[in-house]
Tab-separated table of C-alpha atoms and ligand atoms in Angstrom:
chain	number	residue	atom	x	y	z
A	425	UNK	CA	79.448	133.961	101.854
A	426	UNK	CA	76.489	132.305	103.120
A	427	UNK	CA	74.007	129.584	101.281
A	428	UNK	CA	70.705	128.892	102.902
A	429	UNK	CA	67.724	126.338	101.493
A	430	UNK	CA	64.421	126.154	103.224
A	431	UNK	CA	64.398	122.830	101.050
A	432	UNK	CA	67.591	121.174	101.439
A	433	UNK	CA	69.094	119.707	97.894
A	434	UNK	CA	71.966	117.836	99.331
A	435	UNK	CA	71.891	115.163	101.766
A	436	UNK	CA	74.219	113.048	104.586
A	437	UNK	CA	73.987	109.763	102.967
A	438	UNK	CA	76.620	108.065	104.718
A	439	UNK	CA	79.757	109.024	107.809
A	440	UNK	CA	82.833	107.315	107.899
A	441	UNK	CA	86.051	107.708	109.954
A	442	UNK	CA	90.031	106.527	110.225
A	443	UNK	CA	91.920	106.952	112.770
A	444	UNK	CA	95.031	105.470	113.364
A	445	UNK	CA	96.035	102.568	115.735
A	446	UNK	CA	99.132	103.882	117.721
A	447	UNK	CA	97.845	106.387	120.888
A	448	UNK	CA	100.065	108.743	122.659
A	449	UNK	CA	98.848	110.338	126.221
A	450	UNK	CA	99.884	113.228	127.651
A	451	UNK	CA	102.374	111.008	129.568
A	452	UNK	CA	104.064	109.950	126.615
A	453	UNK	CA	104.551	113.676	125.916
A	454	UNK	CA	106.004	114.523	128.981
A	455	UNK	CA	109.432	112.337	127.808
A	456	UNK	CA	109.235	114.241	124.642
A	457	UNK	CA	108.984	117.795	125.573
A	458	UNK	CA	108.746	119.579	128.752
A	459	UNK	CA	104.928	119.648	129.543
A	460	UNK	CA	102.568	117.776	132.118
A	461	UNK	CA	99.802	115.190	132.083
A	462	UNK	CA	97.948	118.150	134.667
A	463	UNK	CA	98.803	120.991	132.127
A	464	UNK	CA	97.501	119.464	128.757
A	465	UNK	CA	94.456	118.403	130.358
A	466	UNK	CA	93.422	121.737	132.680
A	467	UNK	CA	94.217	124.158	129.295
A	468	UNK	CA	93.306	122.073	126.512
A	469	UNK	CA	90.623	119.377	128.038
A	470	UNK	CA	93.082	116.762	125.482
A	471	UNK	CA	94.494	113.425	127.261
A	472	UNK	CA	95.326	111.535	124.199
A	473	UNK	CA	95.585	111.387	120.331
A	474	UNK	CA	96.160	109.052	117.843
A	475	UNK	CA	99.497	109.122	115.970
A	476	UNK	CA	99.920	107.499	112.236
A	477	UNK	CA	102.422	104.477	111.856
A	478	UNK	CA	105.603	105.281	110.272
A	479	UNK	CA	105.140	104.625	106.269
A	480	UNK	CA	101.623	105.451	106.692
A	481	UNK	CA	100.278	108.347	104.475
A	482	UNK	CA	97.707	111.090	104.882
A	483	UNK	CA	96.047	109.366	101.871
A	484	UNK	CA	95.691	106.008	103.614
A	485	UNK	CA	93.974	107.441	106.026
A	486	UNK	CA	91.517	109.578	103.684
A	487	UNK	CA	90.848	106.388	101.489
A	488	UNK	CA	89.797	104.358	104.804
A	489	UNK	CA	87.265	107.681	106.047
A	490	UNK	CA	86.184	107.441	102.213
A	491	UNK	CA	85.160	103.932	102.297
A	492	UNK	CA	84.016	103.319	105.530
A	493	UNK	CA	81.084	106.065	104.898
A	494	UNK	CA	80.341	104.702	101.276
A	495	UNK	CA	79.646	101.383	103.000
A	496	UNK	CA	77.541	103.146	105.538
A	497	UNK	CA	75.827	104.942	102.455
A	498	UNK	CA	75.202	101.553	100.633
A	499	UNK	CA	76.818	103.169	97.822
A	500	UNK	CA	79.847	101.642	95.673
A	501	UNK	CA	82.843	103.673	94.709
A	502	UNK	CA	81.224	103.870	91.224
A	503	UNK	CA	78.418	106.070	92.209
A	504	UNK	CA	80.746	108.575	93.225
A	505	UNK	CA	81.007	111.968	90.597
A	506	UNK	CA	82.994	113.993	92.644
A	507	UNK	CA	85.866	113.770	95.316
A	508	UNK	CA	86.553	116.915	97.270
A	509	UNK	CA	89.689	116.630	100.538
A	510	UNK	CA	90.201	119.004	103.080
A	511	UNK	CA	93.753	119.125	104.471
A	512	UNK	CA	96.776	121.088	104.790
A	513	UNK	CA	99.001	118.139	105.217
A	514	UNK	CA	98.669	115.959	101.914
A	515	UNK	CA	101.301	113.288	101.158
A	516	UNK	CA	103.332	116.033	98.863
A	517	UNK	CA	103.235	119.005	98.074
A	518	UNK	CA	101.620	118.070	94.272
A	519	UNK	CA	99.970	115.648	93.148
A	520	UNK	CA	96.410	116.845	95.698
A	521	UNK	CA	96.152	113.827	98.437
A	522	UNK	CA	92.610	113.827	96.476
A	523	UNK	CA	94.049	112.574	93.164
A	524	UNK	CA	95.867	109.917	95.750
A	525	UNK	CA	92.841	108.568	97.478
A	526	UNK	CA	90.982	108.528	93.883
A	527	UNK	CA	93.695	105.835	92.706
A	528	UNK	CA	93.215	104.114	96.022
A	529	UNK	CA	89.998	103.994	95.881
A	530	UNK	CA	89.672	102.593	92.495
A	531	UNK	CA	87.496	105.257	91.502
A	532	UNK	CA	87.043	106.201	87.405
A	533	UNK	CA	88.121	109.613	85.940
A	534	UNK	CA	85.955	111.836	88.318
A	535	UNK	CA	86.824	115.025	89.397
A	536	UNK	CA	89.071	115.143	92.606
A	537	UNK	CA	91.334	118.033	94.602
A	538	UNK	CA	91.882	119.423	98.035
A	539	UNK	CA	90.873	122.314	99.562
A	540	UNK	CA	93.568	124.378	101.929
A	541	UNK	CA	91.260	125.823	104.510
A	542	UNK	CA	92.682	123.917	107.759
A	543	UNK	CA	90.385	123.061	110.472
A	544	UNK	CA	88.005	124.968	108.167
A	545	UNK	CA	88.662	122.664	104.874
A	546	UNK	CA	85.590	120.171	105.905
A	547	UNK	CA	83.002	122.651	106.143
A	548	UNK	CA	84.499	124.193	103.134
A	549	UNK	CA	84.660	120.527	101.230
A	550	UNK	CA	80.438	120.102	102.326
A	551	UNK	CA	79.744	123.907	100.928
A	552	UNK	CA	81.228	123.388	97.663
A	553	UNK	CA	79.838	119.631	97.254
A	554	UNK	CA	76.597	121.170	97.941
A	555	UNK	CA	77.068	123.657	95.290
A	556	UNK	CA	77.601	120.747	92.961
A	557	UNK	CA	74.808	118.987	94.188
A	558	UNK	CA	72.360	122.215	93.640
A	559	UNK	CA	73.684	123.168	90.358
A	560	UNK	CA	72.664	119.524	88.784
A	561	UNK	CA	76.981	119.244	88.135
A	562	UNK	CA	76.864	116.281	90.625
A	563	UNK	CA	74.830	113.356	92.352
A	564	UNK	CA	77.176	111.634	94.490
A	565	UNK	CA	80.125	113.597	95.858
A	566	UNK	CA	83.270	111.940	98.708
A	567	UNK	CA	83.703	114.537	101.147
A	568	UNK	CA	86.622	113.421	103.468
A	569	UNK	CA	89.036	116.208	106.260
A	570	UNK	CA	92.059	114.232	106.816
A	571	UNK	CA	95.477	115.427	108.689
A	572	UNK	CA	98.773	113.698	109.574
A	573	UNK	CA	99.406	116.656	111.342
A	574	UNK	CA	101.980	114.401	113.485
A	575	UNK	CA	104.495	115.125	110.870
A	576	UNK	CA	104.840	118.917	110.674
A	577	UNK	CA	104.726	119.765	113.748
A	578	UNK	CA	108.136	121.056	115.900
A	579	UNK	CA	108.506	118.294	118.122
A	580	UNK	CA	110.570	120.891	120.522
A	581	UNK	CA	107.616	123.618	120.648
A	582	UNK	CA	105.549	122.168	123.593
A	583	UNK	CA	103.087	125.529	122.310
A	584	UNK	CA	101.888	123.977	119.812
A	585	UNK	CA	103.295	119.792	119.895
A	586	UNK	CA	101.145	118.548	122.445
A	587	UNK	CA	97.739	119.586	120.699
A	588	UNK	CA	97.091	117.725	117.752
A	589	UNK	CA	96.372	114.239	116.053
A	590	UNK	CA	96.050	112.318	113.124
A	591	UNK	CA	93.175	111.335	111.540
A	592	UNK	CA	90.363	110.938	108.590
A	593	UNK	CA	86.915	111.548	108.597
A	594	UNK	CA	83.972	111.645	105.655
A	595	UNK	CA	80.564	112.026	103.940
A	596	UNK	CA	78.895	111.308	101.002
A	597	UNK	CA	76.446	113.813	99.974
A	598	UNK	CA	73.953	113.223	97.476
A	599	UNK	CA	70.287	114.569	96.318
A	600	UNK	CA	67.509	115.065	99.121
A	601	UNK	CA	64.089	114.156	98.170
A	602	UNK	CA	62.981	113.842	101.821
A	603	UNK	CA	63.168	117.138	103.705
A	604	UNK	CA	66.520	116.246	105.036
A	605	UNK	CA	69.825	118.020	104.243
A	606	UNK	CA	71.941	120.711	104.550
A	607	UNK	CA	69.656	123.966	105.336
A	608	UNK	CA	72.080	126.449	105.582
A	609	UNK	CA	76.116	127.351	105.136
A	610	UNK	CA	78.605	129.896	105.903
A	611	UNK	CA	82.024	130.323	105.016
A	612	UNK	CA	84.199	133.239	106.528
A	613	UNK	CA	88.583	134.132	105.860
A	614	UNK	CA	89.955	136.837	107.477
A	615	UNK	CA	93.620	136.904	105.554
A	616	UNK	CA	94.847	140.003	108.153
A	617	UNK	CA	95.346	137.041	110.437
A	618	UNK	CA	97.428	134.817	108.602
A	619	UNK	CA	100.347	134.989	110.477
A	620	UNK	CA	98.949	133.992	113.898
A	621	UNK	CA	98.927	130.060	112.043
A	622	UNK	CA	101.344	128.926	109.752
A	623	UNK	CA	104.079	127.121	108.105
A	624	UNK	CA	106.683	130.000	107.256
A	625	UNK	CA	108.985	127.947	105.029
A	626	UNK	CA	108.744	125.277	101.928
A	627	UNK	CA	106.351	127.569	99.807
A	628	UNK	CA	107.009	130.190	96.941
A	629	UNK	CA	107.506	132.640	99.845
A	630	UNK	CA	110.485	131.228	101.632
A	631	UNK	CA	111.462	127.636	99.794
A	632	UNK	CA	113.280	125.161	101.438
A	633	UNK	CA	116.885	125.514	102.736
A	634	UNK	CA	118.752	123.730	105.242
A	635	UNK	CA	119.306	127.092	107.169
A	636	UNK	CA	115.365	127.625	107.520
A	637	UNK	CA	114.728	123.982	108.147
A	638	UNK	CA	117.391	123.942	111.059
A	639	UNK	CA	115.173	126.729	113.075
A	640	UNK	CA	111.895	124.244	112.330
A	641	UNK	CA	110.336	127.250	110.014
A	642	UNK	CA	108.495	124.192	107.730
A	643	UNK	CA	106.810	123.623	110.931
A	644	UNK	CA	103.559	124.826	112.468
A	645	UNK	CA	103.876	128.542	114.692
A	646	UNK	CA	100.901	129.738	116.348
A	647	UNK	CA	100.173	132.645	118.353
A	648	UNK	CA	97.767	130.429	120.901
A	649	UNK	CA	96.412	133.437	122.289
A	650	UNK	CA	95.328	135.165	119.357
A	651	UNK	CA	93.786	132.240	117.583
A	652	UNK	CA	91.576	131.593	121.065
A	653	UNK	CA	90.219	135.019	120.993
A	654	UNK	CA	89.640	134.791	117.420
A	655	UNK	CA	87.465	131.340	117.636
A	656	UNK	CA	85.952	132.373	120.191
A	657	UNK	CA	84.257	135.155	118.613
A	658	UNK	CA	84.083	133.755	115.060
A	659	UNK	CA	82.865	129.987	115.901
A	660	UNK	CA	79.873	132.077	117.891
A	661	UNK	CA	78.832	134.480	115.556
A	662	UNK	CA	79.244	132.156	112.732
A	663	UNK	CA	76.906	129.650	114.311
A	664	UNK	CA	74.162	132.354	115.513
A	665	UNK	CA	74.136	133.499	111.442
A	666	UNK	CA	73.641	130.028	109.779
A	667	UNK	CA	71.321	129.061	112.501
A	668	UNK	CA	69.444	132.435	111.438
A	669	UNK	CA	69.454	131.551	107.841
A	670	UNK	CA	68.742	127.708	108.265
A	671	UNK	CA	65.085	129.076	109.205
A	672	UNK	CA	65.303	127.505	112.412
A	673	UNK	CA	65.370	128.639	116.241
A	674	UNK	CA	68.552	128.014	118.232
A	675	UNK	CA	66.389	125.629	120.505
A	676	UNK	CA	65.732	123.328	117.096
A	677	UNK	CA	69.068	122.580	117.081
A	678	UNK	CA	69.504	119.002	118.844
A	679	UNK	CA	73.489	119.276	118.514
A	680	UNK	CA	76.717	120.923	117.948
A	681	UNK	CA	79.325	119.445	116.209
A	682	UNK	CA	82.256	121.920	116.710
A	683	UNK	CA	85.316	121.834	115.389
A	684	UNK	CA	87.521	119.869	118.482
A	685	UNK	CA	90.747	122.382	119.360
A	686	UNK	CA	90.441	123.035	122.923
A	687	UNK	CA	87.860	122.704	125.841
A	688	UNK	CA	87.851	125.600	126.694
A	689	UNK	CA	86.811	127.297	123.465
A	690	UNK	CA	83.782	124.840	123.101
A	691	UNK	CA	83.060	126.060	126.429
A	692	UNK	CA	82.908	129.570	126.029
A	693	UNK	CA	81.303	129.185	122.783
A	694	UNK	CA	78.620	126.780	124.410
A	695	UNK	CA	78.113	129.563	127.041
A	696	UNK	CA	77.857	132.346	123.992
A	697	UNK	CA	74.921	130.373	122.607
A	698	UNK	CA	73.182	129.922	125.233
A	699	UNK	CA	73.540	125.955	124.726
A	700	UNK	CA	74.207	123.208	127.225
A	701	UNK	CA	77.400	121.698	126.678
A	702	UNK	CA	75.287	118.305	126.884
A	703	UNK	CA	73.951	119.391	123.265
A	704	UNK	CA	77.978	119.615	122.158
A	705	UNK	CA	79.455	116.501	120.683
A	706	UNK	CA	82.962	115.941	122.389
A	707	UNK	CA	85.649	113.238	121.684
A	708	UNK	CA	88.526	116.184	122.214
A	709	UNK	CA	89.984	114.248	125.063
A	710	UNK	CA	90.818	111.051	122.770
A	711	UNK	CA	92.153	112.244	119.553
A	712	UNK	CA	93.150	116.196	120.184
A	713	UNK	CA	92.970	118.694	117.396
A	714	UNK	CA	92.729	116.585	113.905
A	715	UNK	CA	92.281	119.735	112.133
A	716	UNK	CA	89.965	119.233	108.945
A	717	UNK	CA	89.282	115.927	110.307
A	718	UNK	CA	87.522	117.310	113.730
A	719	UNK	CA	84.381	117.364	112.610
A	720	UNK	CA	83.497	114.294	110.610
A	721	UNK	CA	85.492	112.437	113.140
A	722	UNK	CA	82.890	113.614	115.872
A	723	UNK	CA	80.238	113.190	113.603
A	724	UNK	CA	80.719	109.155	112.330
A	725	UNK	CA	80.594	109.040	116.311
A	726	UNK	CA	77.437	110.387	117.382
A	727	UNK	CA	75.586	108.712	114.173
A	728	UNK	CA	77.303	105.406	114.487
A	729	UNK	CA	76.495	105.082	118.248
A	730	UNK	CA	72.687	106.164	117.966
A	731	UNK	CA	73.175	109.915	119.881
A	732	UNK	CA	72.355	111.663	116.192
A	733	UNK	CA	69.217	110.524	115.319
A	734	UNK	CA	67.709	110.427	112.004
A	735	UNK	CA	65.383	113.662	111.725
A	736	UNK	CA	67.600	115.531	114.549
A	737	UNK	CA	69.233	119.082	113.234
A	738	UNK	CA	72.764	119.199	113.450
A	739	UNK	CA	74.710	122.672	113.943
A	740	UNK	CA	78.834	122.176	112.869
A	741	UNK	CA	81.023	124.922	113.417
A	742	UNK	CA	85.358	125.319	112.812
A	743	UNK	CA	87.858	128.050	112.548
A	744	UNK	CA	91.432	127.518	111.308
A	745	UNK	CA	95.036	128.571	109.414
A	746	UNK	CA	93.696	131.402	107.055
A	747	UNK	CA	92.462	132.601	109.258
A	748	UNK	CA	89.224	130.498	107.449
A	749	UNK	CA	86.120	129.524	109.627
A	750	UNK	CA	82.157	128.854	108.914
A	751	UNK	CA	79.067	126.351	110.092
A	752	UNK	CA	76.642	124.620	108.410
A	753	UNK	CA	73.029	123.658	110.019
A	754	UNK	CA	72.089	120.013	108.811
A	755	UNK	CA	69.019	118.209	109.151
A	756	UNK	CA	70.162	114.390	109.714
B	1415	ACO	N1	103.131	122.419	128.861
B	1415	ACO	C1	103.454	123.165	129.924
B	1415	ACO	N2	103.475	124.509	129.895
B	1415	ACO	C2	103.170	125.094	128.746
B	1415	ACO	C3	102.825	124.384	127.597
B	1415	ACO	C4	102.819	122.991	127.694
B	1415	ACO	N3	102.497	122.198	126.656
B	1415	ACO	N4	102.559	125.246	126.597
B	1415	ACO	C5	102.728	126.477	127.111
B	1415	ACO	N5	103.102	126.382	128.386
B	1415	ACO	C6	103.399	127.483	129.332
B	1415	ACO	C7	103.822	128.748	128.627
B	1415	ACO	O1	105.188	128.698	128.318
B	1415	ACO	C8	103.482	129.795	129.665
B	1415	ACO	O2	104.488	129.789	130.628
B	1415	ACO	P1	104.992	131.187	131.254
B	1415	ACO	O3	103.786	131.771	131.946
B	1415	ACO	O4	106.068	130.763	132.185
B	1415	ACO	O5	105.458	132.009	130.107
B	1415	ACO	C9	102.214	129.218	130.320
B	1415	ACO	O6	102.195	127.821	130.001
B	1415	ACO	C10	100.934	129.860	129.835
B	1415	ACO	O7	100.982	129.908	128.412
B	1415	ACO	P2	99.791	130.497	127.582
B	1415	ACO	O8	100.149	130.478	126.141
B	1415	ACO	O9	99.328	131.786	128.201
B	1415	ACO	O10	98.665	129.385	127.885
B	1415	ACO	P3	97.157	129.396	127.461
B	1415	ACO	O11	96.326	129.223	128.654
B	1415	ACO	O12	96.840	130.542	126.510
B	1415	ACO	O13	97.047	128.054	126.620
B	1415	ACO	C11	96.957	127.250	124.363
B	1415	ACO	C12	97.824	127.882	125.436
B	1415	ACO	C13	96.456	125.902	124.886
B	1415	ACO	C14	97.792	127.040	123.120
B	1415	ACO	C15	95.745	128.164	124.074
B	1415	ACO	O14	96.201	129.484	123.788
B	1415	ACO	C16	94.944	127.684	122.913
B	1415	ACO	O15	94.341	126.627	122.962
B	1415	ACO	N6	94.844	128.483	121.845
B	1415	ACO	C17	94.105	128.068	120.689
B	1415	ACO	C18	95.077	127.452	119.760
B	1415	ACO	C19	94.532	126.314	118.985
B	1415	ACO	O16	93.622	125.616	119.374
B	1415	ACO	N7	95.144	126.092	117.848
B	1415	ACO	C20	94.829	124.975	117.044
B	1415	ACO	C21	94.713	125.333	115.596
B	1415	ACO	S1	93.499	126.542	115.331
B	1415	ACO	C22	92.119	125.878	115.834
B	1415	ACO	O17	91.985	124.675	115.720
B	1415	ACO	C23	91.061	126.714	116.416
């Protein structure tokens, strides 16, 4: 599916981020599992990531992301119509993490639910907000990708343990009057791949038994080397089509805010495009894979600390669980 306006309807008013206090280095993980500082760093380009405190919730985190960027908007949680959370680790299984982070903000009866597209769900959450926005449904819509991905992961898999974080990160999108705005999405799921990233057990499929939860199977599996080819290839040709139907030229596109899993993917995509990895936002090192959060982590980044530039096109890219990937070209 792909969505492309020459005049953008839906603006970036406002980035926010959370990330948790506690950080754990690769060190750390070498008393954990059997892994290296040297190995971490030389396959993954990760030498830390934030961890959430124990009685700390995914929607904690989501509500911070949520109000930092309506504070950076100007906005109060009042002008908000709309509430949209990517994540695929909400604080249970029902009520959505978005109803959660409603109540915590204080927000009236909008609308408010999650979307399950993994590293995918905030590029998904920004799609669908801007469908909102278009339609006339919405002014003001929360966009926030949150994980506490600390929590299902199989602390004995060092495949898959040492790669990921916690965190929160978020927009609010409302109505563009200036020129600026999202120009252009695309949203891609290949279900054939499902298997190569998942949590086997605690669904409809295979529910919860002591049995299944002895052998970690309500835990994340992942078939590294099939989900590297596959974002290789998808994060690239993703990005050259919504650069396509943004309307602009590859060299209009001041950055790339990719979806943060491992170096050497953003490397090989970089070298796809034809962009300098100087153009790539990276913060991969400090937090690892956050998942949904990836993106608007890295983005609240490079706004807050002056590198995205009002004016400056923005190209954001992420492939996850699903397997679910797509991009969106935004001018700031
Ligand atoms: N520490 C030390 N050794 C390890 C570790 C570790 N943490 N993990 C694996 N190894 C070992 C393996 O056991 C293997 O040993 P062997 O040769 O004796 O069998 C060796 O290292 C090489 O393993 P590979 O799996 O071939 O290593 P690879 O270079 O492919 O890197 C990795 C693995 C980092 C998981 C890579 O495949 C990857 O990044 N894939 C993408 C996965 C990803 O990012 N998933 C996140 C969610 S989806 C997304 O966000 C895009």
């Amino acid at each position: 599916m792909n969505t492309a306006a020459i005049s953008p309807k839906t603006r970036i008013l406002g980035t926010g981020r959370y990330v948790p206090e506690k950080v754990v280095s690769n060190v750390d993980l070498e008393k954990v599992v059997d892994t290296s500082d040297a190995w971490i760093t030389e396959r993954t380009g990760i030498r830390r990531r934030h961890m959430a405190a124990d009685g700390e919730v995914t929607s904690d985190m989501a509500a911070g992301a949520g109000r930092a960027a309506l504070q950076a908007a100007g906005l109060n949680v009042a002008d908000l119509d709309l509430i949209i959370v990517g994540t695929v680790t909400p604080d249970s299984p029902t009520p959505s993490c978005a109803s959660l982070v409603q109540q915590k903000l204080g927000a009236e009866e909008i609308p408010a639910f999650d979307i399950s597209a993994a590293c995918a769900g905030f590029i998904y959450g920004v799609t669908i907000a801007d469908q909102f926005i278009r339609s006339g449904n919405a002014n003001c819509v929360l966009v926030i990708g949150v994980e506490l991905l600390s929590r299902i992961l199989n602390w004995g898999d060092r495949t898959t343990c040492v790669l990921f974080g916690d965190g929160a990160g978020a927009v609010v999108l409302g109505q563009s009057k200036n020129g600026a705005g999202i120009l252009a999405t695309q949203l891609f799921t290949d279900g054939s791949l499902a298997g190569a990233l998942h949590i086997p057990a605690g669904g409809s499929a295979e529910p919860y038994q002591s049995e299944g939860i002895g052998r970690q199977r309500h835990k994340v599996h992942m078939s590294g080397s099939e989900v590297f080819k596959t974002a290789v290839k998808n994060l690239t040709s993703a990005s050259t089509a919504a650069v396509k139907a943004s309307g602009l030229k590859s060299t209009d596109i001041d950055w790339v805010v990719a979806h943060q899993a491992n170096m050497r993917i953003l490397d090989q995509v970089a070298t796809r495009l034809g962009f300098p990895l100087s153009k790539f936002v990276l913060n991969i090192e400090e937090y690892g894979n956050t998942s949904s959060a990836s993106i608007p982590i890295a983005l609240d980044e490079a706004v807050r600390d002056g590198r995205i530039k009002s004016g400056q096109n923005v190209l954001m890219c992420a492939l996850g669980a699903g397997i679910s990937w797509g991009s969106a070209v935004v001018r700031m």
